[in-house]
Backbone as a chain_set.jsonl record, in Angstrom:
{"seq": "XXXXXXXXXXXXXXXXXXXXXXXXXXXXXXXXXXXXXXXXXXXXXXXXXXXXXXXXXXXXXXXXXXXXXXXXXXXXXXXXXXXXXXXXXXXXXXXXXXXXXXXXXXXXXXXXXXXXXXXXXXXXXXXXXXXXXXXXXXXX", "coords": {"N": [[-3.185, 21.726, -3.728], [-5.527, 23.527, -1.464], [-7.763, 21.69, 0.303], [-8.371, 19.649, -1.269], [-8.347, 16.336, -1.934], [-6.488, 13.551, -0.642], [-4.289, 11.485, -3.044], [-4.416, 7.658, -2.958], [-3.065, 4.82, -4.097], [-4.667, 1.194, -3.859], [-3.306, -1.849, -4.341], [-3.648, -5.31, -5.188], [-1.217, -7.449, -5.679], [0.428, -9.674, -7.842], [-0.9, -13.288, -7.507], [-2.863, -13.488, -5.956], [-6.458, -13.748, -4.981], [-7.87, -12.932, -3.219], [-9.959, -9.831, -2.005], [-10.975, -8.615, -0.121], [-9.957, -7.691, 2.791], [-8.25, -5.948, 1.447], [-10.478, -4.123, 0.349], [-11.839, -3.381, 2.384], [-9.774, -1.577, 3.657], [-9.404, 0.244, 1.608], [-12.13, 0.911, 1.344], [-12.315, 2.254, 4.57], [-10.388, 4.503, 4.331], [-11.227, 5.607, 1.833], [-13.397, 6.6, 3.631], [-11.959, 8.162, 5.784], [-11.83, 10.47, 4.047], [-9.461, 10.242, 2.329], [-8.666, 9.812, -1.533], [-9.303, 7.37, -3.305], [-7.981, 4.632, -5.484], [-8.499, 1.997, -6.652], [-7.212, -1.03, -7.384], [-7.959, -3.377, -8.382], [-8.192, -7.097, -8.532], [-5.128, -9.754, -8.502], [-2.799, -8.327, -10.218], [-0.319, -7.01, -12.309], [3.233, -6.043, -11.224], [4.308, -3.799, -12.522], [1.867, -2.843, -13.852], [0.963, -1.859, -11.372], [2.999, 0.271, -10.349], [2.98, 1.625, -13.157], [0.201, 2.836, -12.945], [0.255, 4.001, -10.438], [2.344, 6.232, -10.983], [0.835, 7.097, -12.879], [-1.846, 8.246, -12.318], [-0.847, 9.836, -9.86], [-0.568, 9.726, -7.296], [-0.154, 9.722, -3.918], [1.009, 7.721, -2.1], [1.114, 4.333, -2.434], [-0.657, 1.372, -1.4], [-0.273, -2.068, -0.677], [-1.975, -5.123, -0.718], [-1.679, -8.465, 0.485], [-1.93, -11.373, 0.318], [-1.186, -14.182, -0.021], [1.603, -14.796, 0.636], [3.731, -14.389, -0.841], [5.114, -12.307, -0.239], [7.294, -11.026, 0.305], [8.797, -10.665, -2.237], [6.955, -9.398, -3.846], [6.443, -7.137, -2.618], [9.341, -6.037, -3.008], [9.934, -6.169, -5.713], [8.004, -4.27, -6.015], [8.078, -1.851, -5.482], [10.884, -1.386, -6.595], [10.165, -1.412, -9.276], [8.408, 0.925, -9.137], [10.388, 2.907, -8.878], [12.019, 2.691, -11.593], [9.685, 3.542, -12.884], [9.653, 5.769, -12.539], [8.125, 7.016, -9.746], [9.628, 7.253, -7.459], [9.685, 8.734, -5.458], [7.229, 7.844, -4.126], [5.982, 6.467, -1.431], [5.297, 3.082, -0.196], [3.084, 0.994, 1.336], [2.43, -2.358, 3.046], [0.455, -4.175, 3.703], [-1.713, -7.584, 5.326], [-1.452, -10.885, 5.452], [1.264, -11.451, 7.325], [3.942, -12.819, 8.847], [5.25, -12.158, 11.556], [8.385, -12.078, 11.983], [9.071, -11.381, 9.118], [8.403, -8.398, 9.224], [10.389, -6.747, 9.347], [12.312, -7.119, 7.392], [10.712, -6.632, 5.238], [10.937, -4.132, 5.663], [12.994, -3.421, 5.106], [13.243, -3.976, 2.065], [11.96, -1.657, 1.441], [10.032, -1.253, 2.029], [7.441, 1.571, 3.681], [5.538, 0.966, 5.392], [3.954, -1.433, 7.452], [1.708, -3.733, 7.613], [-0.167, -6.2, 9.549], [-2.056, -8.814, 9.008], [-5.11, -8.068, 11.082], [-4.202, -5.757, 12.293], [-5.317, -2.585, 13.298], [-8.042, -0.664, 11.645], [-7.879, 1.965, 12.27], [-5.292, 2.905, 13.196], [-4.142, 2.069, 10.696], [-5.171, 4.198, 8.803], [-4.358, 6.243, 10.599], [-1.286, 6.197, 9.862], [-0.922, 6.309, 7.652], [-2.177, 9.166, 6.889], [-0.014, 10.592, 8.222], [2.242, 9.364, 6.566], [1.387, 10.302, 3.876], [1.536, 13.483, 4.694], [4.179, 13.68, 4.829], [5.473, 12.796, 7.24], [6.873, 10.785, 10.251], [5.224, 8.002, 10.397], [2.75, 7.441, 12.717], [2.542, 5.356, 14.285], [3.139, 1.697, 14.248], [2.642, -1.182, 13.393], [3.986, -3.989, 14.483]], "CA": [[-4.378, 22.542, -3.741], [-6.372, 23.064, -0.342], [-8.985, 21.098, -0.105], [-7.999, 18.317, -2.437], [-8.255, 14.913, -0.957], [-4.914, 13.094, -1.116], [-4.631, 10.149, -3.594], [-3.632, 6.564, -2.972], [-3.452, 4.272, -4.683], [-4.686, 0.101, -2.68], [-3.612, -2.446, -5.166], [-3.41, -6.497, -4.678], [-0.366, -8.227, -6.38], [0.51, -11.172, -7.85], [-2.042, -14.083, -8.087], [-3.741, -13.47, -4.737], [-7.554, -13.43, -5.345], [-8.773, -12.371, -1.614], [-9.911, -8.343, -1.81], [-11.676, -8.608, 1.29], [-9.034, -6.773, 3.568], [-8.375, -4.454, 0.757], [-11.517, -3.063, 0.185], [-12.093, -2.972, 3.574], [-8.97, -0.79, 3.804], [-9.936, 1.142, 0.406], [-12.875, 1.719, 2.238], [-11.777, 3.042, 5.331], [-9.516, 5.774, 3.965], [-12.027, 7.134, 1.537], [-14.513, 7.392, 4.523], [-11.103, 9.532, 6.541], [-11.317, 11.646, 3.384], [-8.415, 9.863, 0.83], [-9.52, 9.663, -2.502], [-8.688, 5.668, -3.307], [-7.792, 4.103, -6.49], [-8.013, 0.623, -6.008], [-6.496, -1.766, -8.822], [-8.62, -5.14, -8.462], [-6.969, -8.466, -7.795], [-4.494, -10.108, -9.452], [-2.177, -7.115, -10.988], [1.349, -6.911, -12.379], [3.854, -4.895, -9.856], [4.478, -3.081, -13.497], [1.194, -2.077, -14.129], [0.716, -1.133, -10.483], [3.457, 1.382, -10.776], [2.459, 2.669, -14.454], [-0.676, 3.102, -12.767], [0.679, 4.981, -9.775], [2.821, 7.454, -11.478], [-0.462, 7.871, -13.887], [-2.655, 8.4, -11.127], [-0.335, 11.193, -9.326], [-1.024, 9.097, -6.161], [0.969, 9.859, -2.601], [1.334, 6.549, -1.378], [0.578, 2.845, -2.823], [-1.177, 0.544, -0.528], [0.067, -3.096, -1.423], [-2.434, -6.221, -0.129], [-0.831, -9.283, -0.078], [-1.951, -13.041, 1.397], [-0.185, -14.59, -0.669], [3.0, -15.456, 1.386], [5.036, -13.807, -1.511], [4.885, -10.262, 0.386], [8.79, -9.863, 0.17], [9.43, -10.548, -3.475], [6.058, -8.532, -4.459], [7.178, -5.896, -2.45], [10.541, -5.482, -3.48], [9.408, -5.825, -7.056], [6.703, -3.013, -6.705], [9.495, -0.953, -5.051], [11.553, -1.356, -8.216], [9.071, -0.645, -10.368], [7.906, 2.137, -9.515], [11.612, 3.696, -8.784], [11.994, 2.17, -12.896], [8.942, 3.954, -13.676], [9.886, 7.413, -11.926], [7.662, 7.064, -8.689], [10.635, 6.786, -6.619], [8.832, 9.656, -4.48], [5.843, 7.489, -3.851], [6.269, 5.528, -0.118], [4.696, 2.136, -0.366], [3.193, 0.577, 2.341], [1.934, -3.493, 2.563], [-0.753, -5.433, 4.805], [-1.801, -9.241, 4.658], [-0.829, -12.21, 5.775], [2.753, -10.956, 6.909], [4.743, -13.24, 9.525], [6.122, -11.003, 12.296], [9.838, -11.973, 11.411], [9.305, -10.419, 8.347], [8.646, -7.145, 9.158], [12.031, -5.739, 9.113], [12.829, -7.454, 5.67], [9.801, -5.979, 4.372], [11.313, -2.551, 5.776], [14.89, -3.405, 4.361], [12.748, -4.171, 0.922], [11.562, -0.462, 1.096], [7.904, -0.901, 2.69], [7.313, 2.785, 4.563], [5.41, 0.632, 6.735], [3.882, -2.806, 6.968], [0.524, -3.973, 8.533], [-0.114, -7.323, 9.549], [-3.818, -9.137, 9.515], [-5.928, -7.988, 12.55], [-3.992, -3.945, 12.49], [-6.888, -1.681, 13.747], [-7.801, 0.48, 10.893], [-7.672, 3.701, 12.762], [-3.769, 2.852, 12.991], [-3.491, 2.488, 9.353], [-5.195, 5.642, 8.426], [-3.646, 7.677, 11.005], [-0.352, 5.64, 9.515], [-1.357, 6.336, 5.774], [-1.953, 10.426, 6.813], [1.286, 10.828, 8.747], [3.231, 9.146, 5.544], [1.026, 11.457, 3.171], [2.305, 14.186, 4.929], [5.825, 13.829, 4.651], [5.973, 12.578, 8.353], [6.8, 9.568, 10.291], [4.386, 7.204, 10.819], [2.305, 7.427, 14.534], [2.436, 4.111, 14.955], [3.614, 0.526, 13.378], [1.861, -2.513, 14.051], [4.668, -5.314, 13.994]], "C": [[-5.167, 22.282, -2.445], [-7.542, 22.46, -0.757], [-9.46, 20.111, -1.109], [-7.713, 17.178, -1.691], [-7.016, 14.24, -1.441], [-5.425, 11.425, -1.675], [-3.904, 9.264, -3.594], [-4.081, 6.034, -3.564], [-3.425, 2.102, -3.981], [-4.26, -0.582, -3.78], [-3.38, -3.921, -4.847], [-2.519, -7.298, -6.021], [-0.321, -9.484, -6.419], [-1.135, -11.977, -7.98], [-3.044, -14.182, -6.93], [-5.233, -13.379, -5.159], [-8.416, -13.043, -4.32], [-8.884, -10.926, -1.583], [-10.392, -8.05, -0.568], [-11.326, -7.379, 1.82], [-8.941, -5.831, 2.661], [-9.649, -3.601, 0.739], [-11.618, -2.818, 1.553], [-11.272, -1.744, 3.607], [-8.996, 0.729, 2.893], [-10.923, 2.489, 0.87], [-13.16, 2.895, 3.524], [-10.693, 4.368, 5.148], [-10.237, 6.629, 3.053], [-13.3, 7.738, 2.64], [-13.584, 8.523, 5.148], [-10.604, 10.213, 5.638], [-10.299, 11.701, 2.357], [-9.018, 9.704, -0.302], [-8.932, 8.195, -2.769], [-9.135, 6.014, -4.91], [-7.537, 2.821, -6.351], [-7.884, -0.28, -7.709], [-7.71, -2.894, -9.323], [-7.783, -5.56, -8.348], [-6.015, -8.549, -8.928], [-3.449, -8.937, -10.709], [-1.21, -7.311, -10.846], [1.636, -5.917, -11.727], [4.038, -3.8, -11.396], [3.008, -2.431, -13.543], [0.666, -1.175, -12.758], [1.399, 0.346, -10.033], [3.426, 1.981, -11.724], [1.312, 3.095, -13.56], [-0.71, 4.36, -11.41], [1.168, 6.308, -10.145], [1.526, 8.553, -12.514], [-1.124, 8.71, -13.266], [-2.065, 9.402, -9.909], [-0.8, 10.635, -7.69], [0.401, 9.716, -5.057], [1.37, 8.685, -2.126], [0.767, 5.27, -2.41], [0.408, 1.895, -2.061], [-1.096, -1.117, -1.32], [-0.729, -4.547, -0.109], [-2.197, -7.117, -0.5], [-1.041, -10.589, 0.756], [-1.982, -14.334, 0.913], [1.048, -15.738, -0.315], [4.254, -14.586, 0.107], [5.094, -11.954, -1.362], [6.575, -9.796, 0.26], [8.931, -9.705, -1.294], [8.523, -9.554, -4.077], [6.611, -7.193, -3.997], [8.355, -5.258, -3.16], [10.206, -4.956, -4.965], [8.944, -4.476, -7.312], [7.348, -1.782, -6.635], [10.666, -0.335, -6.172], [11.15, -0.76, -9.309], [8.323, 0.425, -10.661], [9.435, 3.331, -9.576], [11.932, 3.919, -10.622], [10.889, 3.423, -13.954], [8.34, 5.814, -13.281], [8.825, 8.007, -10.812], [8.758, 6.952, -7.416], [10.315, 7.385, -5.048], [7.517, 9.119, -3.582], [6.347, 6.137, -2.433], [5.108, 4.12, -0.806], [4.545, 1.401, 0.997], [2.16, -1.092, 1.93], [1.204, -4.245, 4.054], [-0.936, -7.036, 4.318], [-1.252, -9.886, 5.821], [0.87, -12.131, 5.668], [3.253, -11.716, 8.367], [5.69, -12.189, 10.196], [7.637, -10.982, 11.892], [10.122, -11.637, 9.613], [8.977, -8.99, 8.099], [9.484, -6.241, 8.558], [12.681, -6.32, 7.672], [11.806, -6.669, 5.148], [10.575, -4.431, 4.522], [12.723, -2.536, 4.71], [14.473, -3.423, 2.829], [12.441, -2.607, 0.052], [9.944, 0.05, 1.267], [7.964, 0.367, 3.641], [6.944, 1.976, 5.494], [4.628, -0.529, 6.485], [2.935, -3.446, 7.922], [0.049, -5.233, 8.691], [-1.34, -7.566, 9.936], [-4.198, -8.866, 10.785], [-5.242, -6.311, 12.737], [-5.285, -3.004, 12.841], [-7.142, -0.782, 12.264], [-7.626, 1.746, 10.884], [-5.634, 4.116, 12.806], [-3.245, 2.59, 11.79], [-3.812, 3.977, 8.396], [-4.328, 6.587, 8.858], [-1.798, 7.447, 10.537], [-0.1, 6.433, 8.2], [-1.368, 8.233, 5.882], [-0.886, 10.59, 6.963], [2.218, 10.583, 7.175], [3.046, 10.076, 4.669], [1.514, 12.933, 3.349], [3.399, 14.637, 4.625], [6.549, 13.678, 5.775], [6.208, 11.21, 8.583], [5.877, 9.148, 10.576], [3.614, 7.479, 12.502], [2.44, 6.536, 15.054], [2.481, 2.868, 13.743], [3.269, -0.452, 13.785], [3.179, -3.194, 13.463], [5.129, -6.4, 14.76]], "O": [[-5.512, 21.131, -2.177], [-8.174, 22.607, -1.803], [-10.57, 19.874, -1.585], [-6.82, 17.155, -0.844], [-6.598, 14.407, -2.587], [-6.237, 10.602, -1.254], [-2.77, 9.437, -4.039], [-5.252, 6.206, -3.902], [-2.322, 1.643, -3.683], [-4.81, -0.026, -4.731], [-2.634, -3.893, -3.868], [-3.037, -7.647, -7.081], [-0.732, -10.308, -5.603], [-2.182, -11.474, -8.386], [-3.999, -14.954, -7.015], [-5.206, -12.581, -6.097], [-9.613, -12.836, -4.521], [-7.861, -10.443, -1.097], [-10.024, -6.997, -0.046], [-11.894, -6.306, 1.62], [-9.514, -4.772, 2.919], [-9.676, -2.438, 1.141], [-11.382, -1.635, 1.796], [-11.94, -0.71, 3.589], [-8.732, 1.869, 3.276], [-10.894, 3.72, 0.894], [-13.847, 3.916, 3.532], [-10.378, 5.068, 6.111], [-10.192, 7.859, 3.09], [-13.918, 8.801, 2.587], [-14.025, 9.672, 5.181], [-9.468, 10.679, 5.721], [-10.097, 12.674, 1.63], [-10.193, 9.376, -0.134], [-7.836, 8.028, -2.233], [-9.891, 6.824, -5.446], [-6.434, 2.443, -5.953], [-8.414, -0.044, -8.795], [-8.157, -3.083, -10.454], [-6.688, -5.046, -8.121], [-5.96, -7.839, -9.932], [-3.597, -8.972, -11.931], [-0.738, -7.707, -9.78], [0.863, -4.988, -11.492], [3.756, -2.66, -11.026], [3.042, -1.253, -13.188], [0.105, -0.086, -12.88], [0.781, 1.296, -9.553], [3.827, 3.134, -11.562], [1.605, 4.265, -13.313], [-1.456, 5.339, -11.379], [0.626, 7.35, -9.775], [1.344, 9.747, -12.756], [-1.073, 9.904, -13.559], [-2.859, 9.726, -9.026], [-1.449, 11.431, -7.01], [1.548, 10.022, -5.385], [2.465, 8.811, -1.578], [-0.148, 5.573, -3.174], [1.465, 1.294, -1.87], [-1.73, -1.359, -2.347], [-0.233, -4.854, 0.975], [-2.284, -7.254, -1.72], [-0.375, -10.815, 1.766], [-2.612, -15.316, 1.305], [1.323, -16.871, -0.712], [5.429, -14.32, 0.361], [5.104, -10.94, -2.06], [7.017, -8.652, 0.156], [9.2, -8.564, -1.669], [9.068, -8.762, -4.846], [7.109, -6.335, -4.726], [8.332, -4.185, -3.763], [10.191, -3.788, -5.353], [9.203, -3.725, -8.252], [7.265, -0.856, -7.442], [11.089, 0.796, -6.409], [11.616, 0.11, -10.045], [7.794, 0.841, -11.691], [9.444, 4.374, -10.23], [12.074, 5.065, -11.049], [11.077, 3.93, -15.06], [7.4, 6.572, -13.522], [8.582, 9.214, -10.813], [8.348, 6.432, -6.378], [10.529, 6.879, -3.947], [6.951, 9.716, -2.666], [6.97, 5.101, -2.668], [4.306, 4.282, -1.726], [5.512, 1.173, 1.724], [1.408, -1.173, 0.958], [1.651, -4.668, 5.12], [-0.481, -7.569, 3.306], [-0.743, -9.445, 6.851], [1.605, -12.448, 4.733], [2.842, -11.015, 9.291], [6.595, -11.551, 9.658], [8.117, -9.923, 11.488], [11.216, -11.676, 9.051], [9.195, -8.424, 7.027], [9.401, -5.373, 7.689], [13.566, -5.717, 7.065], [12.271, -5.809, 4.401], [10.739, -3.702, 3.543], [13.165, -1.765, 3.858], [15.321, -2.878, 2.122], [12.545, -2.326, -1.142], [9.173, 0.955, 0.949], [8.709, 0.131, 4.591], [7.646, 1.937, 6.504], [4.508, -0.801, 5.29], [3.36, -3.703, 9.048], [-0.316, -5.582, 7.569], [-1.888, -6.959, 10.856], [-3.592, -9.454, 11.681], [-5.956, -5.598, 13.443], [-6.269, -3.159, 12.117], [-6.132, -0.196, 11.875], [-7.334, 2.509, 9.964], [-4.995, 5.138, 12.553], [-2.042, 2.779, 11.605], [-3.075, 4.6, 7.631], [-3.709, 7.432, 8.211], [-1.024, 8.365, 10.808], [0.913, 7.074, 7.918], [-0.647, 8.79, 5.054], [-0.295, 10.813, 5.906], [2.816, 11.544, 6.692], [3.994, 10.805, 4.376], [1.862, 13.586, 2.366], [3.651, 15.771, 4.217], [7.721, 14.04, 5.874], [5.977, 10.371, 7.713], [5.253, 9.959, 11.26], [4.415, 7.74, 13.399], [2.505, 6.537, 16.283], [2.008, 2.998, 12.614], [3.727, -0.685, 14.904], [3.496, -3.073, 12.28], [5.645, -7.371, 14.207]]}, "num_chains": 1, "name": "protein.A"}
């Protein structure tokens, strides 16, 4: 529908309790016009994909500083494929060690933002994917 703001959904897995960066990020995408759904902390990768597919979301924004960014990922990846989001790209920020980038990609992360990313490069990241395009740019 024109004129319908596109919906993601930010959510923070696992036992992490830092929203900081998320909201920040939450924030920044409903100011460039996304409608956000943000989870709160601490959320099963299950209810984050029930909650996706519920929520008719384009993308799932996964914050993670932690250190368990591959297994959450993969998981959430699973779970939503499990829970018939298979359509829905997933992308993950945090506390992400450059040599895991490309595992995070091999995991099934669209794209993968590492503490200090500008936020203008994850929005214009986060539209492009919404789209149905590639990415403009990949911080890794």
């Amino acid at each position: 529908m024109p004129g319908t703001p596109v919906r993601v959904l930010v959510a923070k897995p696992g036992l992490d309790g830092h929203d900081r960066g998320a909201k920040l990020v939450a924030r920044g995408l409903r100011d460039a016009g996304f409608e956000v759904v943000f989870t709160g902390i601490r959320r099963r990768v299950d209810d984050i994909a029930a909650t996706a597919v519920q929520e008719d979301v384009a993308l799932v924004g996964l914050s993670i500083l932690s250190g368990a960014h591959l297994a959450l990922t993969r998981r959430t990846v699973e779970a939503l494929r499990a829970a018939g989001g298979d359509d829905i790209p997933v992308v993950v920020g945090g506390t992400i060690p450059a040599g895991d980038v490309a595992r995070l990609r091999e995991a099934g992360a669209a794209a993968v933002y590492p503490t200090g990313t500008p936020l203008d490069v994850i929005v214009a990241d986060i539209r492009a994917l919404t789209d149905r395009t590639e990415p403009t740019c990949e911080s890794e």
